[in-house]
């Protein structure tokens, strides 16, 4: 899909297009002038906000006005929850209300933004609401409790559009400075900042499978970005003025866009071609969306009172219900697998290094990316694929001096999987590196008779500390010979004896001794930056465990900060139950999976005087 589609003509009148969308009906909202609208997931209800400070809910088929809500402030954004139970409304004051669709009553009220709300989005499971504001902040709210979860920081522009991917793991936002920001939903960390446009972004949307992000705005084009590899995959041109809104069809085959030029245009994703368009409208199109059935497109302008419904049935889009039924009839398929043939922790004296790996999948394969130290170097989009069979690959990658972390991303029809990290060291000066690799530090611990105790060995600079509990009566010798492990990047080390109060992030006092060793390690090795990660078992909901692990990781970091470790050397991250050490199939295994780890994520070169 790596292509840029260029249209030689600059006006729609000179384009050769297949057909026009058939006008179906119109819904007139008297003196309303629609600022924004949304459709319930079952396709039955239409909710609009207008400049008259009214929120109207109508039956799409009968056009009957079911509910009218008067507001004291101008509404800027509106969004149905996926289950159709709630309607979120954002106001120019920065206030947010969640109302029950059945009664129109306020069930939640959020205050935290200092400027107008520009965009709202529910997660698919309705657990989380994300809001964007002209105060340049994104905030996450717990829908059921009404409590704020966290702020998403790092954006440096006014956010005009937000979206949560269907898996509920990623938040994307487009800003008026042309930048695309991507956050991890569970941790709140900003994972990527992309210069996607030279001018303002006005609309973003995830593809139904969550693999791609569509972006549009003042540059009059739609660009498609990989949600995981963060690469530009396709560009579609057709509008001659700014695009205000875009929407994917339910099956992900098409994108519809509405623009300041008064046109509603439908693009086919794979080819990027324009397949349908409406006649030029009298006003700029400011809102446009596919209906959940995929058979209709609704468009509106904030300069008039009419929502137009266009017949898109000839596009051949399957309704959501049909897609769901088909998926239920399918035999469940296992996720694709990637395994390295090249051994981990290898060393190389060659800048160009050949890595080997194997892939097996029951799904059609779309692309394989190889990333070195977080940057993509190889992309395979033409894959000879046989269902369920292992396929061998070999690619040349280029290394930096020192440690290199390589991972493979496999994109398939229903998502993406990532390999384990492969660690390769590139040695620029072989003699020096071999000497460094062969250098070891050893210590000897002498044991006293009939003792059972915990001992600790401090690590010299460049080496990890060691601690262990031992029963002397079971020891085979009166002394223990210990080889200290050299510090390495991207190697997770379990911190022993770190415990918390039940269902809490409060550290137990028995944890302090181990954490004091981490403080000593960081003091002895001032060049390293570490990630503190907390992990849970699988008991309880994923959302609860992710939040609990976030708080526990931050609690450990807070202890280190209180002991004079510099903030820029610490990163807290909660992984919940996502990275178990062993299967969560017994109480013993679950206890093993509840752990705290630290990992060196940066080891700066020593500065010589």
Coordinates of C-alpha atoms in Angstrom, one line a residue:
X1 CA 0.0 0.0 0.0
X2 CA 3.0 2.3 -0.1
X3 CA 1.8 4.7 -2.7
X4 CA 1.0 8.4 -3.3
X5 CA -1.9 9.0 -5.6
X6 CA -1.7 12.2 -7.5
X7 CA -4.6 13.7 -9.4
X8 CA -3.6 16.0 -12.3
X9 CA -6.8 18.0 -12.3
X10 CA -7.4 20.7 -9.7
X11 CA -11.2 20.8 -9.9
X12 CA -13.8 18.2 -9.3
X13 CA -15.6 19.1 -12.6
X14 CA -12.6 17.7 -14.5
X15 CA -12.5 14.4 -12.6
X16 CA -13.7 11.2 -14.2
X17 CA -15.9 9.7 -11.6
X18 CA -17.9 6.5 -11.5
X19 CA -21.2 7.8 -10.3
X20 CA -23.0 10.1 -7.9
X21 CA -24.5 9.2 -4.6
X22 CA -28.3 9.1 -4.8
X23 CA -30.1 11.6 -2.5
X24 CA -32.4 9.8 -0.2
X25 CA -34.0 12.1 2.3
X26 CA -33.4 15.2 4.4
X27 CA -33.9 15.9 8.1
X28 CA -34.7 19.5 8.8
X29 CA -33.8 20.9 12.2
X30 CA -35.6 24.3 12.3
X31 CA -33.3 27.2 13.3
X32 CA -30.8 24.7 14.6
X33 CA -27.7 24.9 12.3
X34 CA -26.0 21.7 13.2
X35 CA -22.5 22.1 14.6
X36 CA -21.9 18.3 15.1
X37 CA -23.9 15.1 15.1
X38 CA -23.6 11.4 15.9
X39 CA -25.5 8.2 15.2
X40 CA -26.2 5.5 17.7
X41 CA -24.5 2.2 17.0
X42 CA -27.7 0.5 16.1
X43 CA -28.4 3.2 13.5
X44 CA -31.8 4.2 14.9
X45 CA -31.1 7.5 16.6
X46 CA -29.5 10.8 15.4
X47 CA -28.2 13.3 18.0
X48 CA -27.3 16.8 16.9
X49 CA -25.9 20.0 18.6
X50 CA -26.6 23.4 17.1
X51 CA -25.9 27.1 17.5
X52 CA -29.3 27.5 19.2
X53 CA -28.0 25.8 22.4
X54 CA -30.2 22.8 21.8
X55 CA -29.4 19.0 21.7
X56 CA -32.0 17.1 19.6
X57 CA -32.4 13.4 19.5
X58 CA -34.5 12.0 16.5
X59 CA -35.5 8.7 15.1
X60 CA -33.7 8.5 11.8
X61 CA -36.3 6.4 10.0
X62 CA -39.4 8.4 11.1
X63 CA -37.6 11.7 11.7
X64 CA -39.6 12.0 14.9
X65 CA -38.2 14.3 17.5
X66 CA -37.8 12.0 20.5
X67 CA -36.1 14.4 22.9
X68 CA -35.0 18.0 23.1
X69 CA -32.4 19.2 25.6
X70 CA -31.8 22.8 26.3
X71 CA -28.4 23.9 27.4
X72 CA -27.1 27.1 29.0
X73 CA -24.0 27.0 26.8
X74 CA -23.1 26.3 23.2
X75 CA -22.4 22.7 22.6
X76 CA -19.2 22.0 20.6
X77 CA -19.1 18.1 20.4
X78 CA -21.4 15.1 20.8
X79 CA -20.8 11.4 21.0
X80 CA -23.0 8.3 21.6
X81 CA -21.5 5.4 23.7
X82 CA -21.2 2.2 21.7
X83 CA -24.0 0.6 23.6
X84 CA -26.3 3.5 22.9
X85 CA -27.0 4.1 26.6
X86 CA -25.2 7.4 27.0
X87 CA -24.7 10.6 25.1
X88 CA -21.6 12.8 25.9
X89 CA -21.9 16.5 25.2
X90 CA -19.0 19.0 25.3
X91 CA -19.5 22.8 25.8
X92 CA -17.6 25.9 25.0
X93 CA -17.1 26.5 28.7
X94 CA -15.0 23.3 29.0
X95 CA -17.8 21.5 30.8
X96 CA -18.8 18.0 29.8
X97 CA -22.2 16.2 30.5
X98 CA -23.1 12.6 30.0
X99 CA -26.8 12.1 29.6
X100 CA -29.0 9.0 29.6
X101 CA -30.4 8.6 26.1
X102 CA -33.6 7.0 27.4
X103 CA -34.5 10.0 29.7
X104 CA -32.2 12.9 28.7
X105 CA -31.2 13.2 32.4
X106 CA -27.6 14.1 33.4
X107 CA -25.9 11.0 34.9
X108 CA -22.3 12.4 34.9
X109 CA -20.8 15.8 34.9
X110 CA -17.1 16.6 34.3
X111 CA -15.2 19.8 34.9
X112 CA -11.5 20.1 34.4
X113 CA -10.9 21.8 31.1
X114 CA -10.4 25.6 31.0
X115 CA -11.5 26.2 27.4
X116 CA -14.0 24.9 24.9
X117 CA -14.4 21.2 24.3
X118 CA -13.4 20.4 20.7
X119 CA -13.8 16.6 20.6
X120 CA -15.2 13.6 22.6
X121 CA -14.9 9.8 22.1
X122 CA -16.0 6.8 24.1
X123 CA -13.9 3.6 24.2
X124 CA -15.7 0.6 22.7
X125 CA -16.3 -1.0 26.2
X126 CA -17.7 2.4 27.4
X127 CA -15.3 2.4 30.4
X128 CA -13.4 5.5 29.3
X129 CA -14.3 8.9 27.8
X130 CA -11.5 11.0 26.2
X131 CA -12.0 14.7 25.8
X132 CA -10.0 17.4 24.0
X133 CA -10.2 21.1 24.6
X134 CA -8.8 24.4 23.3
X135 CA -6.7 24.4 26.5
X136 CA -4.4 22.0 24.5
X137 CA -5.2 19.2 27.0
X138 CA -6.6 15.7 26.6
X139 CA -8.3 14.1 29.6
X140 CA -9.4 10.6 30.3
X141 CA -12.5 10.0 32.5
X142 CA -13.9 6.9 34.1
X143 CA -17.5 6.8 32.7
X144 CA -19.0 4.7 35.5
X145 CA -17.5 6.4 38.5
X146 CA -17.2 9.9 37.0
X147 CA -13.6 10.1 38.3
X148 CA -10.8 11.6 36.2
X149 CA -8.3 9.0 35.2
X150 CA -5.4 11.0 33.9
X151 CA -4.3 13.8 31.6
X152 CA -2.7 13.0 28.3
X153 CA 0.2 15.4 28.0
X154 CA 2.8 16.1 25.3
X155 CA 0.6 17.7 22.6
X156 CA 1.7 21.2 21.7
X157 CA -1.2 22.3 19.6
X158 CA -5.0 22.8 19.7
X159 CA -6.6 19.4 19.4
X160 CA -9.5 19.3 17.0
X161 CA -10.3 15.6 16.7
X162 CA -9.7 12.5 18.8
X163 CA -10.3 8.7 18.3
X164 CA -9.8 5.6 20.4
X165 CA -8.9 2.4 18.5
X166 CA -11.4 -0.5 18.6
X167 CA -9.2 -2.5 20.9
X168 CA -9.3 0.3 23.5
X169 CA -5.5 0.5 23.7
X170 CA -4.6 3.6 21.8
X171 CA -5.7 7.3 21.6
X172 CA -4.9 9.4 18.6
X173 CA -5.4 13.2 18.2
X174 CA -4.9 15.7 15.4
X175 CA -3.8 19.3 16.1
X176 CA -3.9 22.6 14.4
X177 CA -0.1 22.6 13.9
X178 CA -0.4 19.5 11.6
X179 CA 0.9 17.0 14.2
X180 CA -0.6 13.6 15.0
X181 CA -0.2 12.5 18.6
X182 CA -0.6 8.9 19.7
X183 CA -0.9 7.8 23.4
X184 CA -1.0 4.4 25.1
X185 CA -4.5 4.4 26.7
X186 CA -3.5 2.2 29.7
X187 CA -0.4 4.2 30.8
X188 CA -1.2 7.6 29.4
X189 CA 2.2 7.8 27.9
X190 CA 2.7 9.7 24.6
X191 CA 4.2 7.0 22.3
X192 CA 4.5 8.9 19.0
X193 CA 4.4 12.4 17.6
X194 CA 4.1 12.6 13.8
X195 CA 4.2 15.6 11.5
X196 CA 1.3 14.4 9.4
X197 CA 0.4 17.6 7.6
X198 CA 1.9 21.0 6.9
X199 CA -1.4 22.7 8.0
X200 CA -4.1 22.1 10.6
X201 CA -5.6 18.6 11.1
X202 CA -9.4 18.7 11.5
X203 CA -10.4 15.0 11.6
X204 CA -8.8 11.7 12.5
X205 CA -10.4 8.2 12.4
X206 CA -9.2 4.6 13.1
X207 CA -9.9 1.9 10.6
X208 CA -12.3 -0.7 11.9
X209 CA -9.5 -3.2 12.5
X210 CA -7.4 -0.5 14.3
X211 CA -4.4 -0.9 12.1
X212 CA -4.5 2.4 10.3
X213 CA -5.3 6.1 11.1
X214 CA -6.9 8.4 8.5
X215 CA -6.0 12.1 8.8
X216 CA -7.5 15.1 7.0
X217 CA -7.6 18.8 7.3
X218 CA -6.6 22.1 5.6
X219 CA -4.4 20.4 3.0
X220 CA -7.4 19.0 1.2
X221 CA -6.2 15.5 1.3
X222 CA -6.7 12.3 3.3
X223 CA -3.5 10.5 4.4
X224 CA -3.5 7.0 5.8
X225 CA -0.9 6.2 8.5
X226 CA 0.1 2.9 10.1
X227 CA -1.1 2.9 13.7
X228 CA 1.8 0.7 14.8
X229 CA 4.6 1.4 12.3
X230 CA 3.7 5.1 12.1
X231 CA 4.5 5.2 8.4
X232 CA 2.6 7.0 5.6
X233 CA 0.8 4.3 3.7
X234 CA -1.5 6.2 1.2
X235 CA -2.7 9.6 0.2
X236 CA -6.0 10.4 -1.4
X237 CA -6.8 13.7 -3.2
X238 CA -10.1 15.0 -4.5
X239 CA -11.2 18.1 -2.5
X240 CA -10.0 21.5 -3.6
X241 CA -10.6 23.1 -0.2
X242 CA -10.1 22.0 3.4
X243 CA -11.6 18.7 4.6
X244 CA -13.7 19.1 7.8
X245 CA -14.7 15.5 8.6
X246 CA -13.9 11.9 7.6
X247 CA -15.5 8.6 8.5
X248 CA -14.7 4.9 7.7
X249 CA -17.3 2.6 6.4
X250 CA -18.1 -0.2 8.9
X251 CA -16.2 -2.8 6.9
X252 CA -13.2 -0.5 6.4
X253 CA -13.3 -0.6 2.6
X254 CA -14.2 3.1 2.1
X255 CA -13.7 6.5 3.6
X256 CA -16.2 9.4 3.2
X257 CA -15.1 13.0 3.5
X258 CA -16.9 16.4 3.7
X259 CA -15.2 19.6 2.7
X260 CA -15.4 23.3 2.6
X261 CA -15.9 23.0 -1.2
X262 CA -19.4 21.6 -0.6
X263 CA -18.7 18.1 -1.8
X264 CA -19.1 14.7 0.0
X265 CA -16.6 12.3 -1.6
X266 CA -16.2 8.5 -1.1
X267 CA -12.8 7.0 -1.6
X268 CA -12.0 3.3 -2.0
X269 CA -9.2 2.5 0.5
X270 CA -7.1 -0.1 -1.4
X271 CA -6.8 1.9 -4.7
X272 CA -7.3 5.4 -3.2
X273 CA -9.7 6.2 -6.1
X274 CA -12.9 8.3 -5.9
X275 CA -15.8 5.9 -6.3
X276 CA -18.8 8.2 -5.5
X277 CA -19.5 11.9 -4.8
X278 CA -22.5 14.1 -4.2
X279 CA -23.4 17.2 -6.3
X280 CA -21.9 20.4 -5.0
X281 CA -23.8 21.6 -1.9
X282 CA -24.7 25.2 -1.2
X283 CA -22.8 25.3 2.0
X284 CA -19.5 23.8 3.3
X285 CA -19.9 20.3 4.7
X286 CA -18.8 20.3 8.3
X287 CA -20.1 16.9 9.5
X288 CA -20.3 13.6 7.6
X289 CA -20.5 10.0 8.7
X290 CA -21.3 6.5 7.5
X291 CA -24.4 5.0 9.1
X292 CA -23.6 1.8 11.2
X293 CA -25.3 -0.3 8.4
X294 CA -22.9 1.2 5.8
X295 CA -25.9 1.8 3.5
X296 CA -26.3 5.5 4.1
X297 CA -24.1 8.6 4.5
X298 CA -25.3 11.6 6.5
X299 CA -23.9 15.1 5.9
X300 CA -24.6 18.5 7.5
X301 CA -23.4 22.1 7.5
X302 CA -23.2 24.4 10.4
X303 CA -24.5 27.1 8.0
X304 CA -27.9 25.6 7.5
X305 CA -30.6 23.5 9.2
X306 CA -30.7 20.4 7.0
X307 CA -29.1 17.0 7.5
X308 CA -29.0 15.2 4.2
X309 CA -29.1 11.4 3.9
X310 CA -27.4 9.8 0.8
X311 CA -28.1 6.3 -0.4
X312 CA -24.8 4.4 -0.3
X313 CA -26.2 0.9 -0.8
X314 CA -24.6 0.5 -4.2
X315 CA -21.2 0.6 -2.5
X316 CA -21.8 -3.0 -1.4
X317 CA -20.9 -2.4 2.2
X318 CA -22.0 -5.2 4.5
X319 CA -24.0 -4.1 7.6
X320 CA -22.4 -4.4 11.0
X321 CA -24.9 -7.1 12.0
X322 CA -24.0 -9.2 8.9
X323 CA -20.3 -8.8 9.6
X324 CA -20.8 -9.9 13.2
X325 CA -22.8 -12.9 12.2
X326 CA -20.2 -14.0 9.6
X327 CA -17.5 -13.7 12.2
X328 CA -19.5 -15.8 14.7
X329 CA -19.8 -18.5 12.1
X330 CA -16.0 -18.5 11.3
X331 CA -13.8 -21.0 13.0
X332 CA -11.7 -19.1 15.6
X333 CA -8.2 -18.5 14.3
X334 CA -5.0 -18.4 16.3
X335 CA -3.0 -15.1 16.2
X336 CA 0.0 -15.2 13.9
X337 CA 3.3 -16.2 15.4
X338 CA 6.8 -14.7 14.9
X339 CA 9.9 -16.5 16.3
X340 CA 13.5 -15.6 15.9
X341 CA 15.9 -18.1 14.4
X342 CA 18.9 -15.8 15.1
X343 CA 19.8 -16.2 18.8
X344 CA 19.3 -13.4 21.3
X345 CA 22.2 -11.4 22.7
X346 CA 24.5 -12.0 19.8
X347 CA 27.5 -9.9 18.9
X348 CA 28.6 -8.6 15.5
X349 CA 31.6 -6.9 14.0
X350 CA 29.6 -6.2 10.9
X351 CA 27.5 -3.1 10.5
X352 CA 25.1 -4.9 8.1
X353 CA 23.8 -7.9 10.1
X354 CA 21.6 -10.7 8.7
X355 CA 18.7 -11.7 11.0
X356 CA 16.6 -14.8 10.4
X357 CA 13.0 -15.3 11.7
X358 CA 10.0 -17.5 11.0
X359 CA 6.3 -16.6 10.6
X360 CA 3.2 -18.7 10.8
X361 CA -0.4 -17.5 10.3
X362 CA -3.9 -18.6 9.5
X363 CA -4.8 -15.0 8.5
X364 CA -3.8 -13.3 5.2
X365 CA -0.5 -11.3 5.8
X366 CA -0.3 -7.7 4.9
X367 CA 3.2 -6.5 5.9
X368 CA 6.2 -7.3 8.0
X369 CA 8.3 -4.5 9.5
X370 CA 11.7 -4.8 11.2
X371 CA 12.5 -2.1 13.6
X372 CA 16.0 -1.4 15.0
X373 CA 16.1 0.7 18.2
X374 CA 12.5 1.9 17.5
X375 CA 13.1 3.0 13.9
X376 CA 11.8 1.0 10.9
X377 CA 14.5 -0.3 8.6
X378 CA 12.8 -3.1 6.6
X379 CA 9.2 -3.4 5.3
X380 CA 8.1 -6.5 3.5
X381 CA 4.7 -6.0 1.8
X382 CA 4.8 -8.8 -0.8
X383 CA 4.7 -12.0 1.2
X384 CA 4.4 -15.5 -0.2
X385 CA 2.0 -16.9 2.3
X386 CA 0.6 -20.4 3.0
X387 CA -2.0 -20.7 5.7
X388 CA -0.8 -22.4 8.8
X389 CA 2.7 -23.1 7.6
X390 CA 6.0 -21.7 8.8
X391 CA 7.7 -19.2 6.5
X392 CA 11.4 -18.4 6.8
X393 CA 12.7 -14.9 6.3
X394 CA 16.1 -13.3 6.3
X395 CA 16.8 -9.6 6.1
X396 CA 19.9 -7.4 6.5
X397 CA 19.6 -4.7 9.2
X398 CA 22.1 -1.9 10.0
X399 CA 23.3 -1.5 13.6
X400 CA 24.6 1.3 15.7
X401 CA 27.7 1.0 17.9
X402 CA 26.8 -0.8 21.1
X403 CA 23.4 -2.4 22.0
X404 CA 20.7 -2.8 19.5
X405 CA 17.1 -3.9 20.1
X406 CA 15.3 -5.4 17.1
X407 CA 11.6 -6.3 16.9
X408 CA 9.4 -7.5 14.1
X409 CA 5.8 -6.4 13.5
X410 CA 3.5 -8.6 11.6
X411 CA 0.3 -6.9 10.2
X412 CA -2.5 -9.2 9.2
X413 CA -6.2 -8.8 8.3
X414 CA -7.4 -8.5 11.9
X415 CA -4.6 -6.8 13.7
X416 CA -0.9 -6.8 14.4
X417 CA 1.5 -8.9 16.5
X418 CA 5.0 -8.0 17.7
X419 CA 7.9 -10.4 18.2
X420 CA 10.1 -10.7 21.3
X421 CA 13.0 -8.2 21.3
X422 CA 16.2 -9.5 19.7
X423 CA 19.3 -8.0 21.2
X424 CA 22.4 -7.6 19.0
X425 CA 25.6 -5.8 20.0
X426 CA 27.7 -4.2 17.2
X427 CA 31.4 -4.0 18.1
X428 CA 33.1 -1.1 16.3
X429 CA 36.6 -2.0 17.6
X430 CA 36.7 -5.7 18.0
X431 CA 39.7 -6.0 20.3
X432 CA 38.4 -3.4 22.8
X433 CA 34.9 -4.9 22.7
X434 CA 36.1 -8.5 23.2
X435 CA 38.2 -7.3 26.2
X436 CA 35.1 -5.6 27.7
X437 CA 32.9 -8.6 27.1
X438 CA 35.3 -11.0 28.8
X439 CA 35.8 -8.8 31.9
X440 CA 34.0 -10.2 35.0
X441 CA 33.7 -9.3 38.6
X442 CA 33.5 -12.0 41.3
X443 CA 32.7 -11.9 45.0
X444 CA 32.7 -14.6 47.6
X445 CA 30.1 -14.8 50.4
X446 CA 31.1 -16.8 53.5
X447 CA 28.3 -18.5 55.4
X448 CA 27.9 -19.1 59.1
X449 CA 26.7 -22.4 60.4
X450 CA 23.0 -22.9 61.1
X451 CA 22.0 -19.6 59.6
X452 CA 19.1 -18.8 57.3
X453 CA 19.3 -15.2 56.1
X454 CA 19.2 -12.8 53.2
X455 CA 22.5 -11.5 51.9
X456 CA 23.3 -8.6 49.6
X457 CA 26.3 -8.0 47.3
X458 CA 26.7 -4.4 46.0
X459 CA 27.6 -4.1 42.4
X460 CA 30.6 -2.1 41.2
X461 CA 30.0 0.5 38.4
X462 CA 28.6 -1.3 35.3
X463 CA 27.4 -4.3 37.3
X464 CA 24.1 -5.4 38.9
X465 CA 23.7 -5.9 42.6
X466 CA 22.8 -9.3 43.8
X467 CA 20.6 -10.4 46.8
X468 CA 19.2 -13.7 47.8
X469 CA 17.8 -15.7 50.7
X470 CA 19.7 -18.9 51.5
X471 CA 19.4 -21.8 54.0
X472 CA 23.0 -22.5 55.1
X473 CA 22.2 -26.1 56.1
X474 CA 21.2 -26.8 52.5
X475 CA 24.3 -25.2 51.0
X476 CA 26.9 -27.6 49.5
X477 CA 29.9 -25.5 50.6
X478 CA 30.9 -23.0 53.3
X479 CA 31.1 -20.2 50.8
X480 CA 29.2 -19.1 47.7
X481 CA 31.0 -17.8 44.6
X482 CA 28.9 -15.1 42.8
X483 CA 29.6 -13.6 39.5
X484 CA 28.1 -10.1 39.2
X485 CA 26.1 -9.6 36.0
X486 CA 27.1 -6.7 33.7
X487 CA 24.4 -4.1 33.3
X488 CA 22.7 -4.3 29.9
X489 CA 20.0 -2.3 28.3
X490 CA 16.5 -3.8 27.7
X491 CA 16.9 -6.7 30.1
X492 CA 14.1 -6.9 32.7
X493 CA 15.3 -7.7 36.3
X494 CA 12.8 -8.8 38.9
X495 CA 13.0 -6.9 42.2
X496 CA 12.6 -9.4 45.0
X497 CA 10.5 -8.7 48.1
X498 CA 8.6 -5.7 46.7
X499 CA 5.1 -6.0 48.1
X500 CA 2.1 -3.8 48.5
X501 CA -1.0 -3.6 50.6
X502 CA -3.9 -5.7 49.3
X503 CA -5.5 -4.1 46.2
X504 CA -3.4 -1.0 46.9
X505 CA -0.3 0.8 45.6
X506 CA 1.0 1.4 49.2
X507 CA 4.4 -0.1 49.6
X508 CA 4.9 -2.5 52.5
X509 CA 7.9 -1.7 54.8
X510 CA 9.6 -5.0 53.8
X511 CA 10.1 -3.5 50.3
X512 CA 12.4 -0.7 51.5
X513 CA 15.6 -2.8 51.7
X514 CA 15.3 -3.9 48.1
X515 CA 14.5 -0.4 46.9
X516 CA 17.5 1.0 48.8
X517 CA 19.6 -1.3 46.7
X518 CA 18.1 0.2 43.6
X519 CA 19.0 3.7 44.9
X520 CA 22.6 2.5 45.5
X521 CA 22.7 1.0 42.0
X522 CA 21.6 4.3 40.5
X523 CA 24.0 6.3 42.6
X524 CA 26.9 4.0 41.5
X525 CA 25.9 4.1 37.9
X526 CA 24.9 7.8 37.1
X527 CA 24.8 7.1 33.4
X528 CA 21.7 4.8 33.3
X529 CA 18.0 5.5 33.0
X530 CA 15.6 2.8 34.1
X531 CA 12.0 1.8 33.7
X532 CA 10.2 0.6 36.8
X533 CA 7.4 -1.7 35.7
X534 CA 4.6 -3.3 37.8
X535 CA 2.7 -6.5 36.8
X536 CA -0.5 -8.1 38.1
X537 CA -2.2 -11.4 37.7
X538 CA -5.4 -11.9 35.7
X539 CA -7.9 -11.7 38.6
X540 CA -10.2 -8.7 38.0
X541 CA -10.9 -6.6 35.0
X542 CA -8.2 -5.5 32.6
X543 CA -9.0 -1.8 33.2
X544 CA -8.7 -2.2 37.0
X545 CA -5.4 -4.2 36.7
X546 CA -3.8 -1.7 34.3
X547 CA -4.7 1.2 36.6
X548 CA -3.4 -0.7 39.7
X549 CA -0.1 -1.6 38.0
X550 CA 0.3 2.0 36.9
X551 CA -0.1 3.3 40.5
X552 CA 2.2 0.6 41.9
X553 CA 5.0 1.4 39.4
X554 CA 4.6 5.1 40.2
X555 CA 4.7 4.3 44.0
X556 CA 8.1 2.7 43.5
X557 CA 9.3 5.6 41.5
X558 CA 8.1 8.0 44.2
X559 CA 10.3 6.1 46.7
X560 CA 13.3 6.5 44.5
X561 CA 12.6 10.2 44.0
X562 CA 12.3 10.7 47.8
X563 CA 15.8 9.2 48.0
X564 CA 17.3 11.8 45.7
X565 CA 17.3 9.9 42.4
X566 CA 16.9 12.4 39.5
X567 CA 13.4 12.4 37.9
X568 CA 14.7 12.3 34.3
X569 CA 16.3 8.9 35.0
X570 CA 13.1 7.2 36.0
X571 CA 10.1 6.0 34.0
X572 CA 7.0 4.3 35.6
X573 CA 4.9 1.9 33.6
X574 CA 2.2 -0.5 34.5
X575 CA 1.6 -3.6 32.3
X576 CA -1.3 -5.2 34.3
X577 CA -1.6 -8.9 33.4
X578 CA -0.3 -8.4 29.8
X579 CA 3.2 -9.9 30.3
X580 CA 2.8 -13.0 32.6
X581 CA 6.0 -14.9 33.5
X582 CA 4.0 -18.2 33.7
X583 CA 0.3 -19.1 32.9
X584 CA -2.2 -17.7 35.4
X585 CA -3.6 -21.2 36.1
X586 CA -2.8 -21.5 39.8
X587 CA -2.5 -19.4 42.9
X588 CA 1.2 -20.1 43.0
X589 CA 1.7 -18.9 39.4
X590 CA -0.5 -15.9 39.9
X591 CA 1.7 -14.9 42.9
X592 CA 4.8 -15.3 40.7
X593 CA 3.2 -13.0 38.0
X594 CA 2.6 -10.3 40.6
X595 CA 5.9 -8.6 40.5
X596 CA 7.9 -5.4 40.1
X597 CA 10.8 -5.2 37.6
X598 CA 13.4 -2.7 36.5
X599 CA 15.0 -2.4 33.1
X600 CA 17.7 -0.1 31.9
X601 CA 16.3 1.8 28.9
X602 CA 19.3 4.0 28.3
X603 CA 23.0 3.6 29.2
X604 CA 24.9 6.7 28.2
X605 CA 28.6 6.5 27.2
X606 CA 30.9 7.5 30.0
X607 CA 32.3 11.0 29.7
X608 CA 36.1 11.1 30.1
X609 CA 37.7 14.2 31.6

